[in-house]
Amino acid sequence: MVVDTGGVLNIAKSQVDVMEDLAITTTIGMDGIPLASREAAVAKMPSMIERQAKAAVEEASVIIFLVDGQAGLTAADEEIGDWLRKNYSNKYVILAVNKCESPRKGLMQASEFWSLGFSPLPISAVSGTGTGELLDLVCSGLKKIEGTENHDEEEEDYVPAIAIVGRPNVGKSSLLNALVGEDRTIVSPISGTTRDAIDTEFTGPDGQKFRLIDTAGIRRRAAVASTGSITEALSVNRAFQAVRRSDVVALVIEAMACITEQDCRIAERIEREGKGCLIVVNKWDTIPNKNQQTATYYEQDVREKVRVLDWAPIVYSTAIAGHNVDKIIVAASTVEKERSRRLGTSILNQVVQESLAFKSPPRTRGGKRGRVYYCTQAAIRPPTFVFFVNDEKLFPETYRRYMEKQLRTNAGFAGTPIRLLWRSRRKMEKDEGKAARTPVNLVPRDRKLELAS
C-alpha cells in the first residue's frame, strides 16, 4: 500500500504563501462561514498536514524522502532530513531527487543532497528515469521488513468497502475520524480540503473488517466548471470512482439542509451503480426543539425527496461529538449482508405466486395477459432475479415495480438495490430453434472423403 502525503511546510510562512502552496481558497463554497474562521483554518492547515504525514511515516515500512533537484537543497529539506534521522533511524529511508531529466546533470543535481545523510537517487517522475531503481530499492526494503515480522494471521479474502460521499462540508471526514477513533483525515471548514479518495482499514465491534473510503465533496457539475479548477474536477471524478469500487455507500447529508438537488443526483448515481446504501443525517444536534416525532417527520421528508433510495436505512448522527456513529457501522454491516444474501428458489417462487394471486398482470387491449412460469436468483451484489415469462412485453413498468416492492416486503433486501430481469419464452424458443437449425460439422473433410470411397 502506497501512501502519498501532503507537502510538509516546516518553515514558517505567511498566510498568503501557505494558501498559494496549498492552492486553496477561502471564498468558494464558504458561504455562511465568518472570515475569521476561514483565516484560522488556513493558519492551522500546515500543522494538520504535518500531523498526517507523521502518522503515515510511523506506519510505513519504507519511506521515500522526495526532494526537488532543480530547486536544490532548501532549509525545509534539511529540517525534514534531521527529523527523519533523529526519530526514524530504524526505518528504511530512500532519498529520491526528483526532476532530474538529464542523466548527466542529474548526478550533479543529486550530489548536492549528500549533506542530508542519505544516499541520493536521481529520478524523473515525468520521463521515468531512475524509477525502476527506486522500485527495486523499495522492494528490497519491504523484504527486509517482512523477513522480521510474523504473518500468522490469515486475512479474509473479502473485506467490504464503505464509501463516504456527499456534498462539501457535510462532515464526511469528521465521520471517518469518529468511526476510526483518531484523526486520520484533515477536518476543516475550507471547501475542498479532501481532494482524493482516502482508504482506511477499520475493524468493527464484532471483529468484522471494513475498508472506509473518505471522498471529496461532490458539487454540481456546472459549479465545478464555473471555477475552472482542474483539481476539483479530478477530485469529483475520484469520488465517483470510489463509489464504483465500494460495496456500501454512506450518503452523508446535513441535517439543516436536508435533501438537496445535488444529493438526489448522487443518490441516482449510487442506485445506477447497484451499490448498497444508507443515508447518514449528520449534524443532528443542530435541529432545534427536537421531540419524539422529529425523526419520523424528517424521514418522511427524506423519502419523498429521494424516492430512488426509498429502501435505504437512515441513521441520525453527530460526527464531531461521536453520537450514534457506531450505528452507522451496524447499519452498513446489515446492508452488506442483505446485498450478499441468496434466496432459495422455492421460497422465491412462493413469494412470486402469492404476489401474482394478489394482483395479476394487466390485460392488453387484445385480451392477452402475461404469465410468470418461475423465477430464480441469478446473482448477488446486487441481488438479481430472472423472471421466465410468456412475453416480457406484457409486463408494464408499473407491474414490474409492484413485483419489486413485493419482493422487498416479503423477502427483505433492505439497503440494497435489486435487479429484475424478464425473459420471454418465445425468445428462448426462437434462440433454441436457431441453434437446432444451425448445421454442426463434426466430421473432418478428409474423413468424409475416406468414408465415401
XYZ file of C-alpha atoms in Angstrom:
453
model
C 0.000 0.000 0.000
C 1.433 3.349 -1.106
C 0.561 6.460 0.910
C 1.055 9.908 -0.623
C 1.243 12.692 1.968
C 0.715 16.421 1.760
C 3.643 18.803 1.405
C 5.356 19.333 4.770
C 5.886 23.057 5.440
C 8.230 23.183 8.419
C 9.445 26.717 7.700
C 7.163 29.495 8.989
C 5.402 31.160 6.080
C 2.910 33.937 5.682
C -0.741 33.102 5.242
C -0.670 34.192 1.593
C 2.292 31.903 0.842
C 0.575 28.978 2.575
C -2.570 29.489 0.505
C -0.512 29.607 -2.703
C 1.438 26.451 -1.797
C -1.717 24.546 -0.888
C -3.758 26.023 -3.770
C -6.758 26.627 -1.524
C -9.354 29.368 -1.399
C -11.438 30.930 1.351
C -14.245 32.068 -0.919
C -15.571 29.136 -2.989
C -18.145 27.124 -1.072
C -17.569 29.129 2.127
C -20.889 30.932 2.295
C -22.091 31.480 5.858
C -18.654 30.918 7.428
C -17.103 34.011 9.072
C -13.883 35.342 7.537
C -12.041 34.920 10.856
C -12.902 31.202 10.902
C -11.670 30.809 7.337
C -8.331 32.505 8.087
C -7.920 30.450 11.267
C -8.490 27.264 9.256
C -5.825 28.313 6.744
C -3.356 29.011 9.559
C -3.922 25.524 11.038
C -3.620 23.717 7.697
C 0.210 23.238 7.640
C 0.280 21.723 11.145
C -2.590 19.369 10.275
C -0.779 18.231 7.114
C 2.414 17.610 9.096
C 0.474 15.594 11.681
C -0.971 13.382 8.947
C 2.456 12.962 7.333
C 3.914 11.939 10.702
C 1.184 9.319 11.155
C 1.942 7.922 7.681
C 5.685 7.761 8.415
C 5.135 5.930 11.693
C 3.061 3.228 9.977
C 5.325 2.890 6.936
C 7.857 0.129 6.300
C 9.720 2.162 3.664
C 9.943 5.975 3.483
C 10.624 7.813 0.206
C 12.050 11.224 1.091
C 11.387 13.277 -2.052
C 13.308 16.477 -2.840
C 13.422 18.868 -5.814
C 16.618 18.539 -7.857
C 16.022 21.711 -9.859
C 15.299 23.879 -6.816
C 18.331 22.498 -4.966
C 18.794 21.921 -1.254
C 16.465 24.040 0.884
C 16.171 24.709 4.611
C 12.923 22.703 4.672
C 14.754 19.687 3.202
C 17.393 19.922 5.953
C 14.711 20.105 8.657
C 12.863 17.058 7.294
C 16.154 15.160 6.933
C 17.131 15.897 10.555
C 13.641 14.874 11.712
C 13.871 11.531 9.878
C 17.383 10.739 11.138
C 16.629 11.578 14.772
C 13.215 9.944 15.094
C 13.120 7.187 12.481
C 16.631 5.788 12.267
C 15.138 2.268 12.381
C 13.135 2.907 9.207
C 14.352 2.255 5.664
C 14.629 5.756 4.121
C 15.241 6.356 0.406
C 16.272 9.857 -0.690
C 14.818 10.430 -4.187
C 15.927 13.580 -6.038
C 13.105 14.357 -8.481
C 13.128 16.456 -11.704
C 16.479 15.067 -12.860
C 15.508 14.558 -16.504
C 19.081 14.647 -17.825
C 21.226 11.650 -16.709
C 24.429 13.747 -16.768
C 23.030 16.771 -14.970
C 21.025 14.511 -12.654
C 24.153 13.197 -10.947
C 25.359 16.749 -10.367
C 21.981 17.839 -9.048
C 21.770 14.819 -6.710
C 25.293 15.312 -5.338
C 24.132 18.455 -3.536
C 21.893 16.362 -1.274
C 24.621 14.118 0.211
C 24.738 16.506 3.193
C 21.306 15.229 4.309
C 22.883 11.959 5.443
C 21.210 9.686 2.884
C 22.332 8.284 -0.480
C 20.593 10.420 -3.140
C 18.984 8.693 -6.124
C 18.312 10.939 -9.168
C 14.910 10.234 -10.741
C 12.405 11.899 -13.048
C 8.715 11.272 -12.464
C 7.921 12.870 -15.848
C 10.248 10.799 -18.036
C 10.518 7.738 -15.774
C 14.295 7.970 -15.397
C 15.502 6.104 -12.308
C 12.023 4.979 -11.245
C 12.915 1.330 -11.886
C 15.880 1.529 -9.486
C 13.642 3.320 -6.981
C 11.119 0.488 -7.154
C 13.918 -2.079 -6.645
C 15.062 -0.234 -3.530
C 11.516 -0.067 -2.185
C 11.010 -3.798 -2.742
C 14.336 -4.662 -1.111
C 13.330 -2.610 1.915
C 9.979 -4.356 2.096
C 11.663 -7.771 2.001
C 13.852 -6.831 4.947
C 10.847 -5.727 6.968
C 8.743 -8.737 6.023
C 11.541 -11.105 6.958
C 11.472 -9.913 10.568
C 7.693 -9.964 11.006
C 5.425 -12.935 11.561
C 2.280 -13.113 9.475
C 0.463 -15.936 11.218
C -2.991 -14.442 10.884
C -4.645 -15.034 7.560
C -6.566 -12.119 6.157
C -10.056 -12.649 4.883
C -10.383 -12.672 1.125
C -13.344 -10.318 1.100
C -13.308 -7.027 3.017
C -16.388 -4.841 2.392
C -15.615 -1.291 1.310
C -17.740 1.592 2.627
C -17.518 4.847 0.655
C -18.494 8.051 2.477
C -19.882 10.511 -0.092
C -21.846 13.745 -0.093
C -21.700 17.456 -0.799
C -18.792 19.595 0.518
C -18.699 20.412 4.236
C -21.376 17.943 5.358
C -18.928 16.224 7.741
C -17.565 13.241 5.766
C -14.008 13.445 7.125
C -15.284 14.093 10.657
C -17.427 10.986 10.328
C -14.469 8.842 9.279
C -12.364 10.156 12.176
C -15.210 9.426 14.609
C -15.570 5.877 13.292
C -11.842 5.132 13.483
C -11.407 6.915 16.813
C -8.479 9.072 15.703
C -7.713 11.941 13.325
C -6.928 10.020 10.142
C -8.115 12.777 7.792
C -7.893 16.548 7.937
C -11.096 18.303 9.003
C -11.507 21.964 8.057
C -14.317 24.366 7.104
C -12.349 25.148 3.947
C -14.182 23.664 0.981
C -12.071 21.133 -0.916
C -9.773 20.077 1.942
C -10.257 16.412 0.973
C -9.157 16.078 -2.633
C -8.637 12.357 -3.124
C -10.353 9.153 -2.058
C -8.625 8.049 1.153
C -8.778 4.373 2.182
C -8.620 3.409 5.866
C -8.766 -0.092 7.336
C -11.268 -0.441 10.168
C -12.389 -3.304 12.421
C -15.940 -3.178 13.751
C -17.101 -4.071 17.286
C -17.907 -7.649 16.198
C -14.450 -8.136 14.674
C -15.549 -7.691 11.065
C -13.096 -5.786 8.882
C -14.108 -2.885 6.659
C -12.337 -0.525 4.290
C -13.561 3.034 4.794
C -13.175 5.403 1.828
C -13.344 9.142 2.509
C -14.084 11.117 -0.644
C -14.023 14.723 -1.802
C -17.207 16.785 -1.676
C -19.299 16.463 -4.844
C -20.667 19.752 -6.135
C -22.854 20.333 -9.170
C -21.067 19.910 -12.491
C -21.916 23.479 -13.518
C -20.478 24.845 -10.262
C -17.247 22.895 -10.745
C -16.960 24.027 -14.370
C -17.535 27.676 -13.440
C -14.500 27.692 -11.128
C -12.222 26.259 -13.815
C -10.464 24.171 -11.167
C -8.938 21.034 -12.668
C -8.131 19.809 -9.151
C -11.767 19.888 -8.070
C -12.903 18.194 -11.274
C -10.412 15.382 -10.714
C -11.470 15.119 -7.058
C -15.121 14.683 -8.026
C -14.117 12.073 -10.608
C -12.160 10.140 -7.977
C -15.158 10.309 -5.645
C -17.340 8.654 -8.288
C -14.633 6.040 -8.849
C -14.705 5.340 -5.104
C -18.465 4.746 -5.337
C -17.871 2.318 -8.195
C -15.303 0.241 -6.272
C -17.219 0.245 -2.988
C -19.786 -2.236 -1.674
C -21.827 0.079 0.557
C -22.155 3.853 0.199
C -22.890 6.121 3.160
C -24.622 9.166 1.661
C -23.995 11.957 4.188
C -26.425 14.884 4.253
C -26.546 17.922 6.508
C -29.474 17.903 8.937
C -30.460 21.560 8.493
C -30.166 21.465 4.688
C -31.953 18.089 4.389
C -32.033 16.667 0.848
C -30.830 18.994 -1.917
C -30.925 18.580 -5.676
C -27.278 17.543 -5.678
C -27.991 14.839 -3.061
C -30.681 13.427 -5.363
C -28.211 13.249 -8.235
C -25.655 11.449 -6.082
C -28.401 9.052 -4.954
C -29.281 8.284 -8.573
C -25.623 7.525 -9.267
C -25.475 5.132 -6.292
C -28.595 3.257 -7.426
C -27.354 3.101 -11.014
C -24.066 1.559 -9.858
C -26.011 -1.094 -7.912
C -24.372 -0.329 -4.554
C -25.835 -0.818 -1.093
C -26.624 2.474 0.599
C -27.505 4.071 3.902
C -28.382 7.735 4.425
C -26.467 9.421 7.263
C -28.100 12.599 8.575
C -25.102 14.349 10.130
C -25.114 17.367 12.495
C -28.379 16.153 14.015
C -27.672 18.285 17.092
C -28.284 21.446 15.033
C -32.014 20.667 14.679
C -33.808 22.833 17.269
C -36.696 21.758 19.501
C -36.475 18.041 18.742
C -39.086 15.640 20.139
C -40.108 12.025 19.631
C -41.834 12.800 16.334
C -38.998 14.824 14.795
C -37.159 11.829 13.327
C -40.411 10.395 11.938
C -41.359 13.594 10.122
C -37.777 14.065 8.956
C -37.688 10.555 7.480
C -40.963 11.173 5.637
C -39.471 14.310 4.114
C -36.320 12.439 3.042
C -38.325 9.569 1.497
C -40.458 11.972 -0.525
C -37.472 13.904 -1.886
C -35.196 10.956 -2.730
C -37.541 8.179 -3.803
C -34.823 6.358 -5.708
C -33.379 5.339 -2.313
C -36.641 4.588 -0.526
C -35.123 1.231 0.536
C -32.055 2.789 2.239
C -31.950 2.883 6.071
C -31.483 6.279 7.738
C -29.073 6.946 10.630
C -29.009 10.214 12.607
C -25.599 11.187 13.985
C -23.334 13.996 15.144
C -19.810 13.145 13.993
C -17.925 15.811 15.975
C -19.481 14.684 19.285
C -19.367 10.998 18.298
C -23.117 10.486 18.777
C -24.599 7.378 17.090
C -21.561 6.826 14.838
C -21.464 3.184 15.960
C -24.936 2.709 14.456
C -23.506 3.593 11.039
C -21.220 0.547 11.032
C -24.028 -1.673 12.315
C -26.321 -0.445 9.533
C -23.576 -0.801 6.900
C -22.860 -4.363 8.024
C -26.563 -5.242 7.773
C -26.789 -3.704 4.302
C -23.775 -5.685 3.116
C -25.272 -8.953 4.404
C -28.550 -8.206 2.622
C -26.661 -7.345 -0.547
C -24.847 -10.703 -0.433
C -27.875 -12.821 0.510
C -29.259 -15.581 -1.694
C -32.911 -16.558 -1.592
C -33.920 -20.183 -2.111
C -35.775 -20.886 -5.362
C -38.746 -22.492 -3.570
C -39.175 -19.549 -1.179
C -38.708 -17.081 -4.023
C -41.355 -18.708 -6.196
C -43.750 -18.870 -3.261
C -43.413 -15.096 -2.837
C -43.920 -14.605 -6.596
C -47.028 -16.819 -6.693
C -48.575 -15.002 -3.731
C -47.876 -11.678 -5.422
C -49.492 -12.929 -8.653
C -52.532 -14.152 -6.755
C -52.923 -10.802 -5.009
C -52.552 -8.804 -8.230
C -52.470 -10.385 -11.677
C -50.633 -8.790 -14.618
C -52.918 -6.407 -16.549
C -54.555 -7.478 -19.809
C -53.763 -5.807 -23.102
C -56.405 -4.402 -25.463
C -56.299 -7.660 -27.353
C -57.085 -9.629 -24.201
C -53.577 -11.031 -23.696
C -52.204 -11.395 -20.184
C -48.680 -12.000 -19.007
C -47.831 -15.285 -17.303
C -44.909 -15.982 -14.955
C -43.648 -19.568 -15.169
C -40.983 -19.392 -12.475
C -38.303 -17.119 -11.007
C -34.728 -17.670 -9.869
C -31.986 -15.579 -8.316
C -29.131 -15.270 -10.795
C -26.607 -13.150 -8.876
C -25.775 -11.215 -5.720
C -24.192 -7.787 -5.099
C -26.711 -6.565 -6.125
C -29.364 -9.314 -5.858
C -30.557 -10.100 -9.380
C -33.712 -12.091 -10.173
C -34.718 -13.566 -13.535
C -38.432 -13.980 -14.320
C -39.231 -16.527 -17.041
C -42.497 -15.369 -18.668
C -44.527 -15.951 -21.828
C -43.847 -12.456 -23.204
C -41.878 -9.737 -21.400
C -43.759 -7.019 -23.326
C -46.945 -7.946 -21.449
C -45.440 -6.705 -18.160
C -45.544 -2.896 -17.957
C -43.171 -0.884 -15.805
C -45.827 -0.336 -13.131
C -46.243 -4.089 -12.627
C -42.500 -4.619 -12.512
C -42.234 -2.034 -9.750
C -45.092 -3.790 -7.938
C -43.206 -7.104 -8.090
C -40.039 -5.432 -6.779
C -41.990 -3.943 -3.889
C -43.494 -7.359 -3.074
C -40.036 -8.948 -3.055
C -38.778 -6.310 -0.616
C -41.849 -6.591 1.607
C -41.836 -10.394 1.842
C -38.155 -11.280 1.384
C -36.190 -8.318 2.815
C -33.180 -6.935 0.927
C -33.198 -3.671 2.866
C -30.471 -1.194 1.965
C -29.623 -2.681 -1.428
C -30.974 -2.170 -4.946
C -32.362 -5.265 -6.638
C -32.445 -6.027 -10.338
C -35.376 -7.781 -12.058
C -34.725 -9.340 -15.475
C -37.625 -10.575 -17.611
C -37.020 -13.299 -20.195
C -39.640 -14.249 -22.776
C -40.394 -17.897 -23.571
C -40.872 -17.103 -27.262
C -37.453 -15.524 -27.429
C -35.933 -18.540 -25.670
C -37.643 -20.956 -28.079
C -36.539 -18.834 -31.030
C -32.937 -18.896 -29.849
C -33.112 -22.651 -29.246
C -34.623 -23.174 -32.725
C -31.802 -21.197 -34.322
C -29.246 -23.304 -32.500
C -31.017 -26.515 -33.622
C -31.168 -25.422 -37.309
C -27.524 -24.423 -37.427
C -25.588 -27.299 -39.070
C -22.736 -28.611 -36.990
C -19.953 -30.294 -38.974
C -18.439 -32.843 -36.611
C -16.632 -34.990 -39.247
C -13.406 -33.650 -40.807
C -13.435 -33.213 -44.559
C -10.672 -35.753 -45.257
C -12.502 -38.294 -43.114
C -15.686 -37.695 -45.192
C -13.792 -38.471 -48.408
C -12.407 -41.632 -46.858
C -15.897 -42.780 -45.782
C -17.335 -42.002 -49.241
C -14.661 -44.066 -51.023
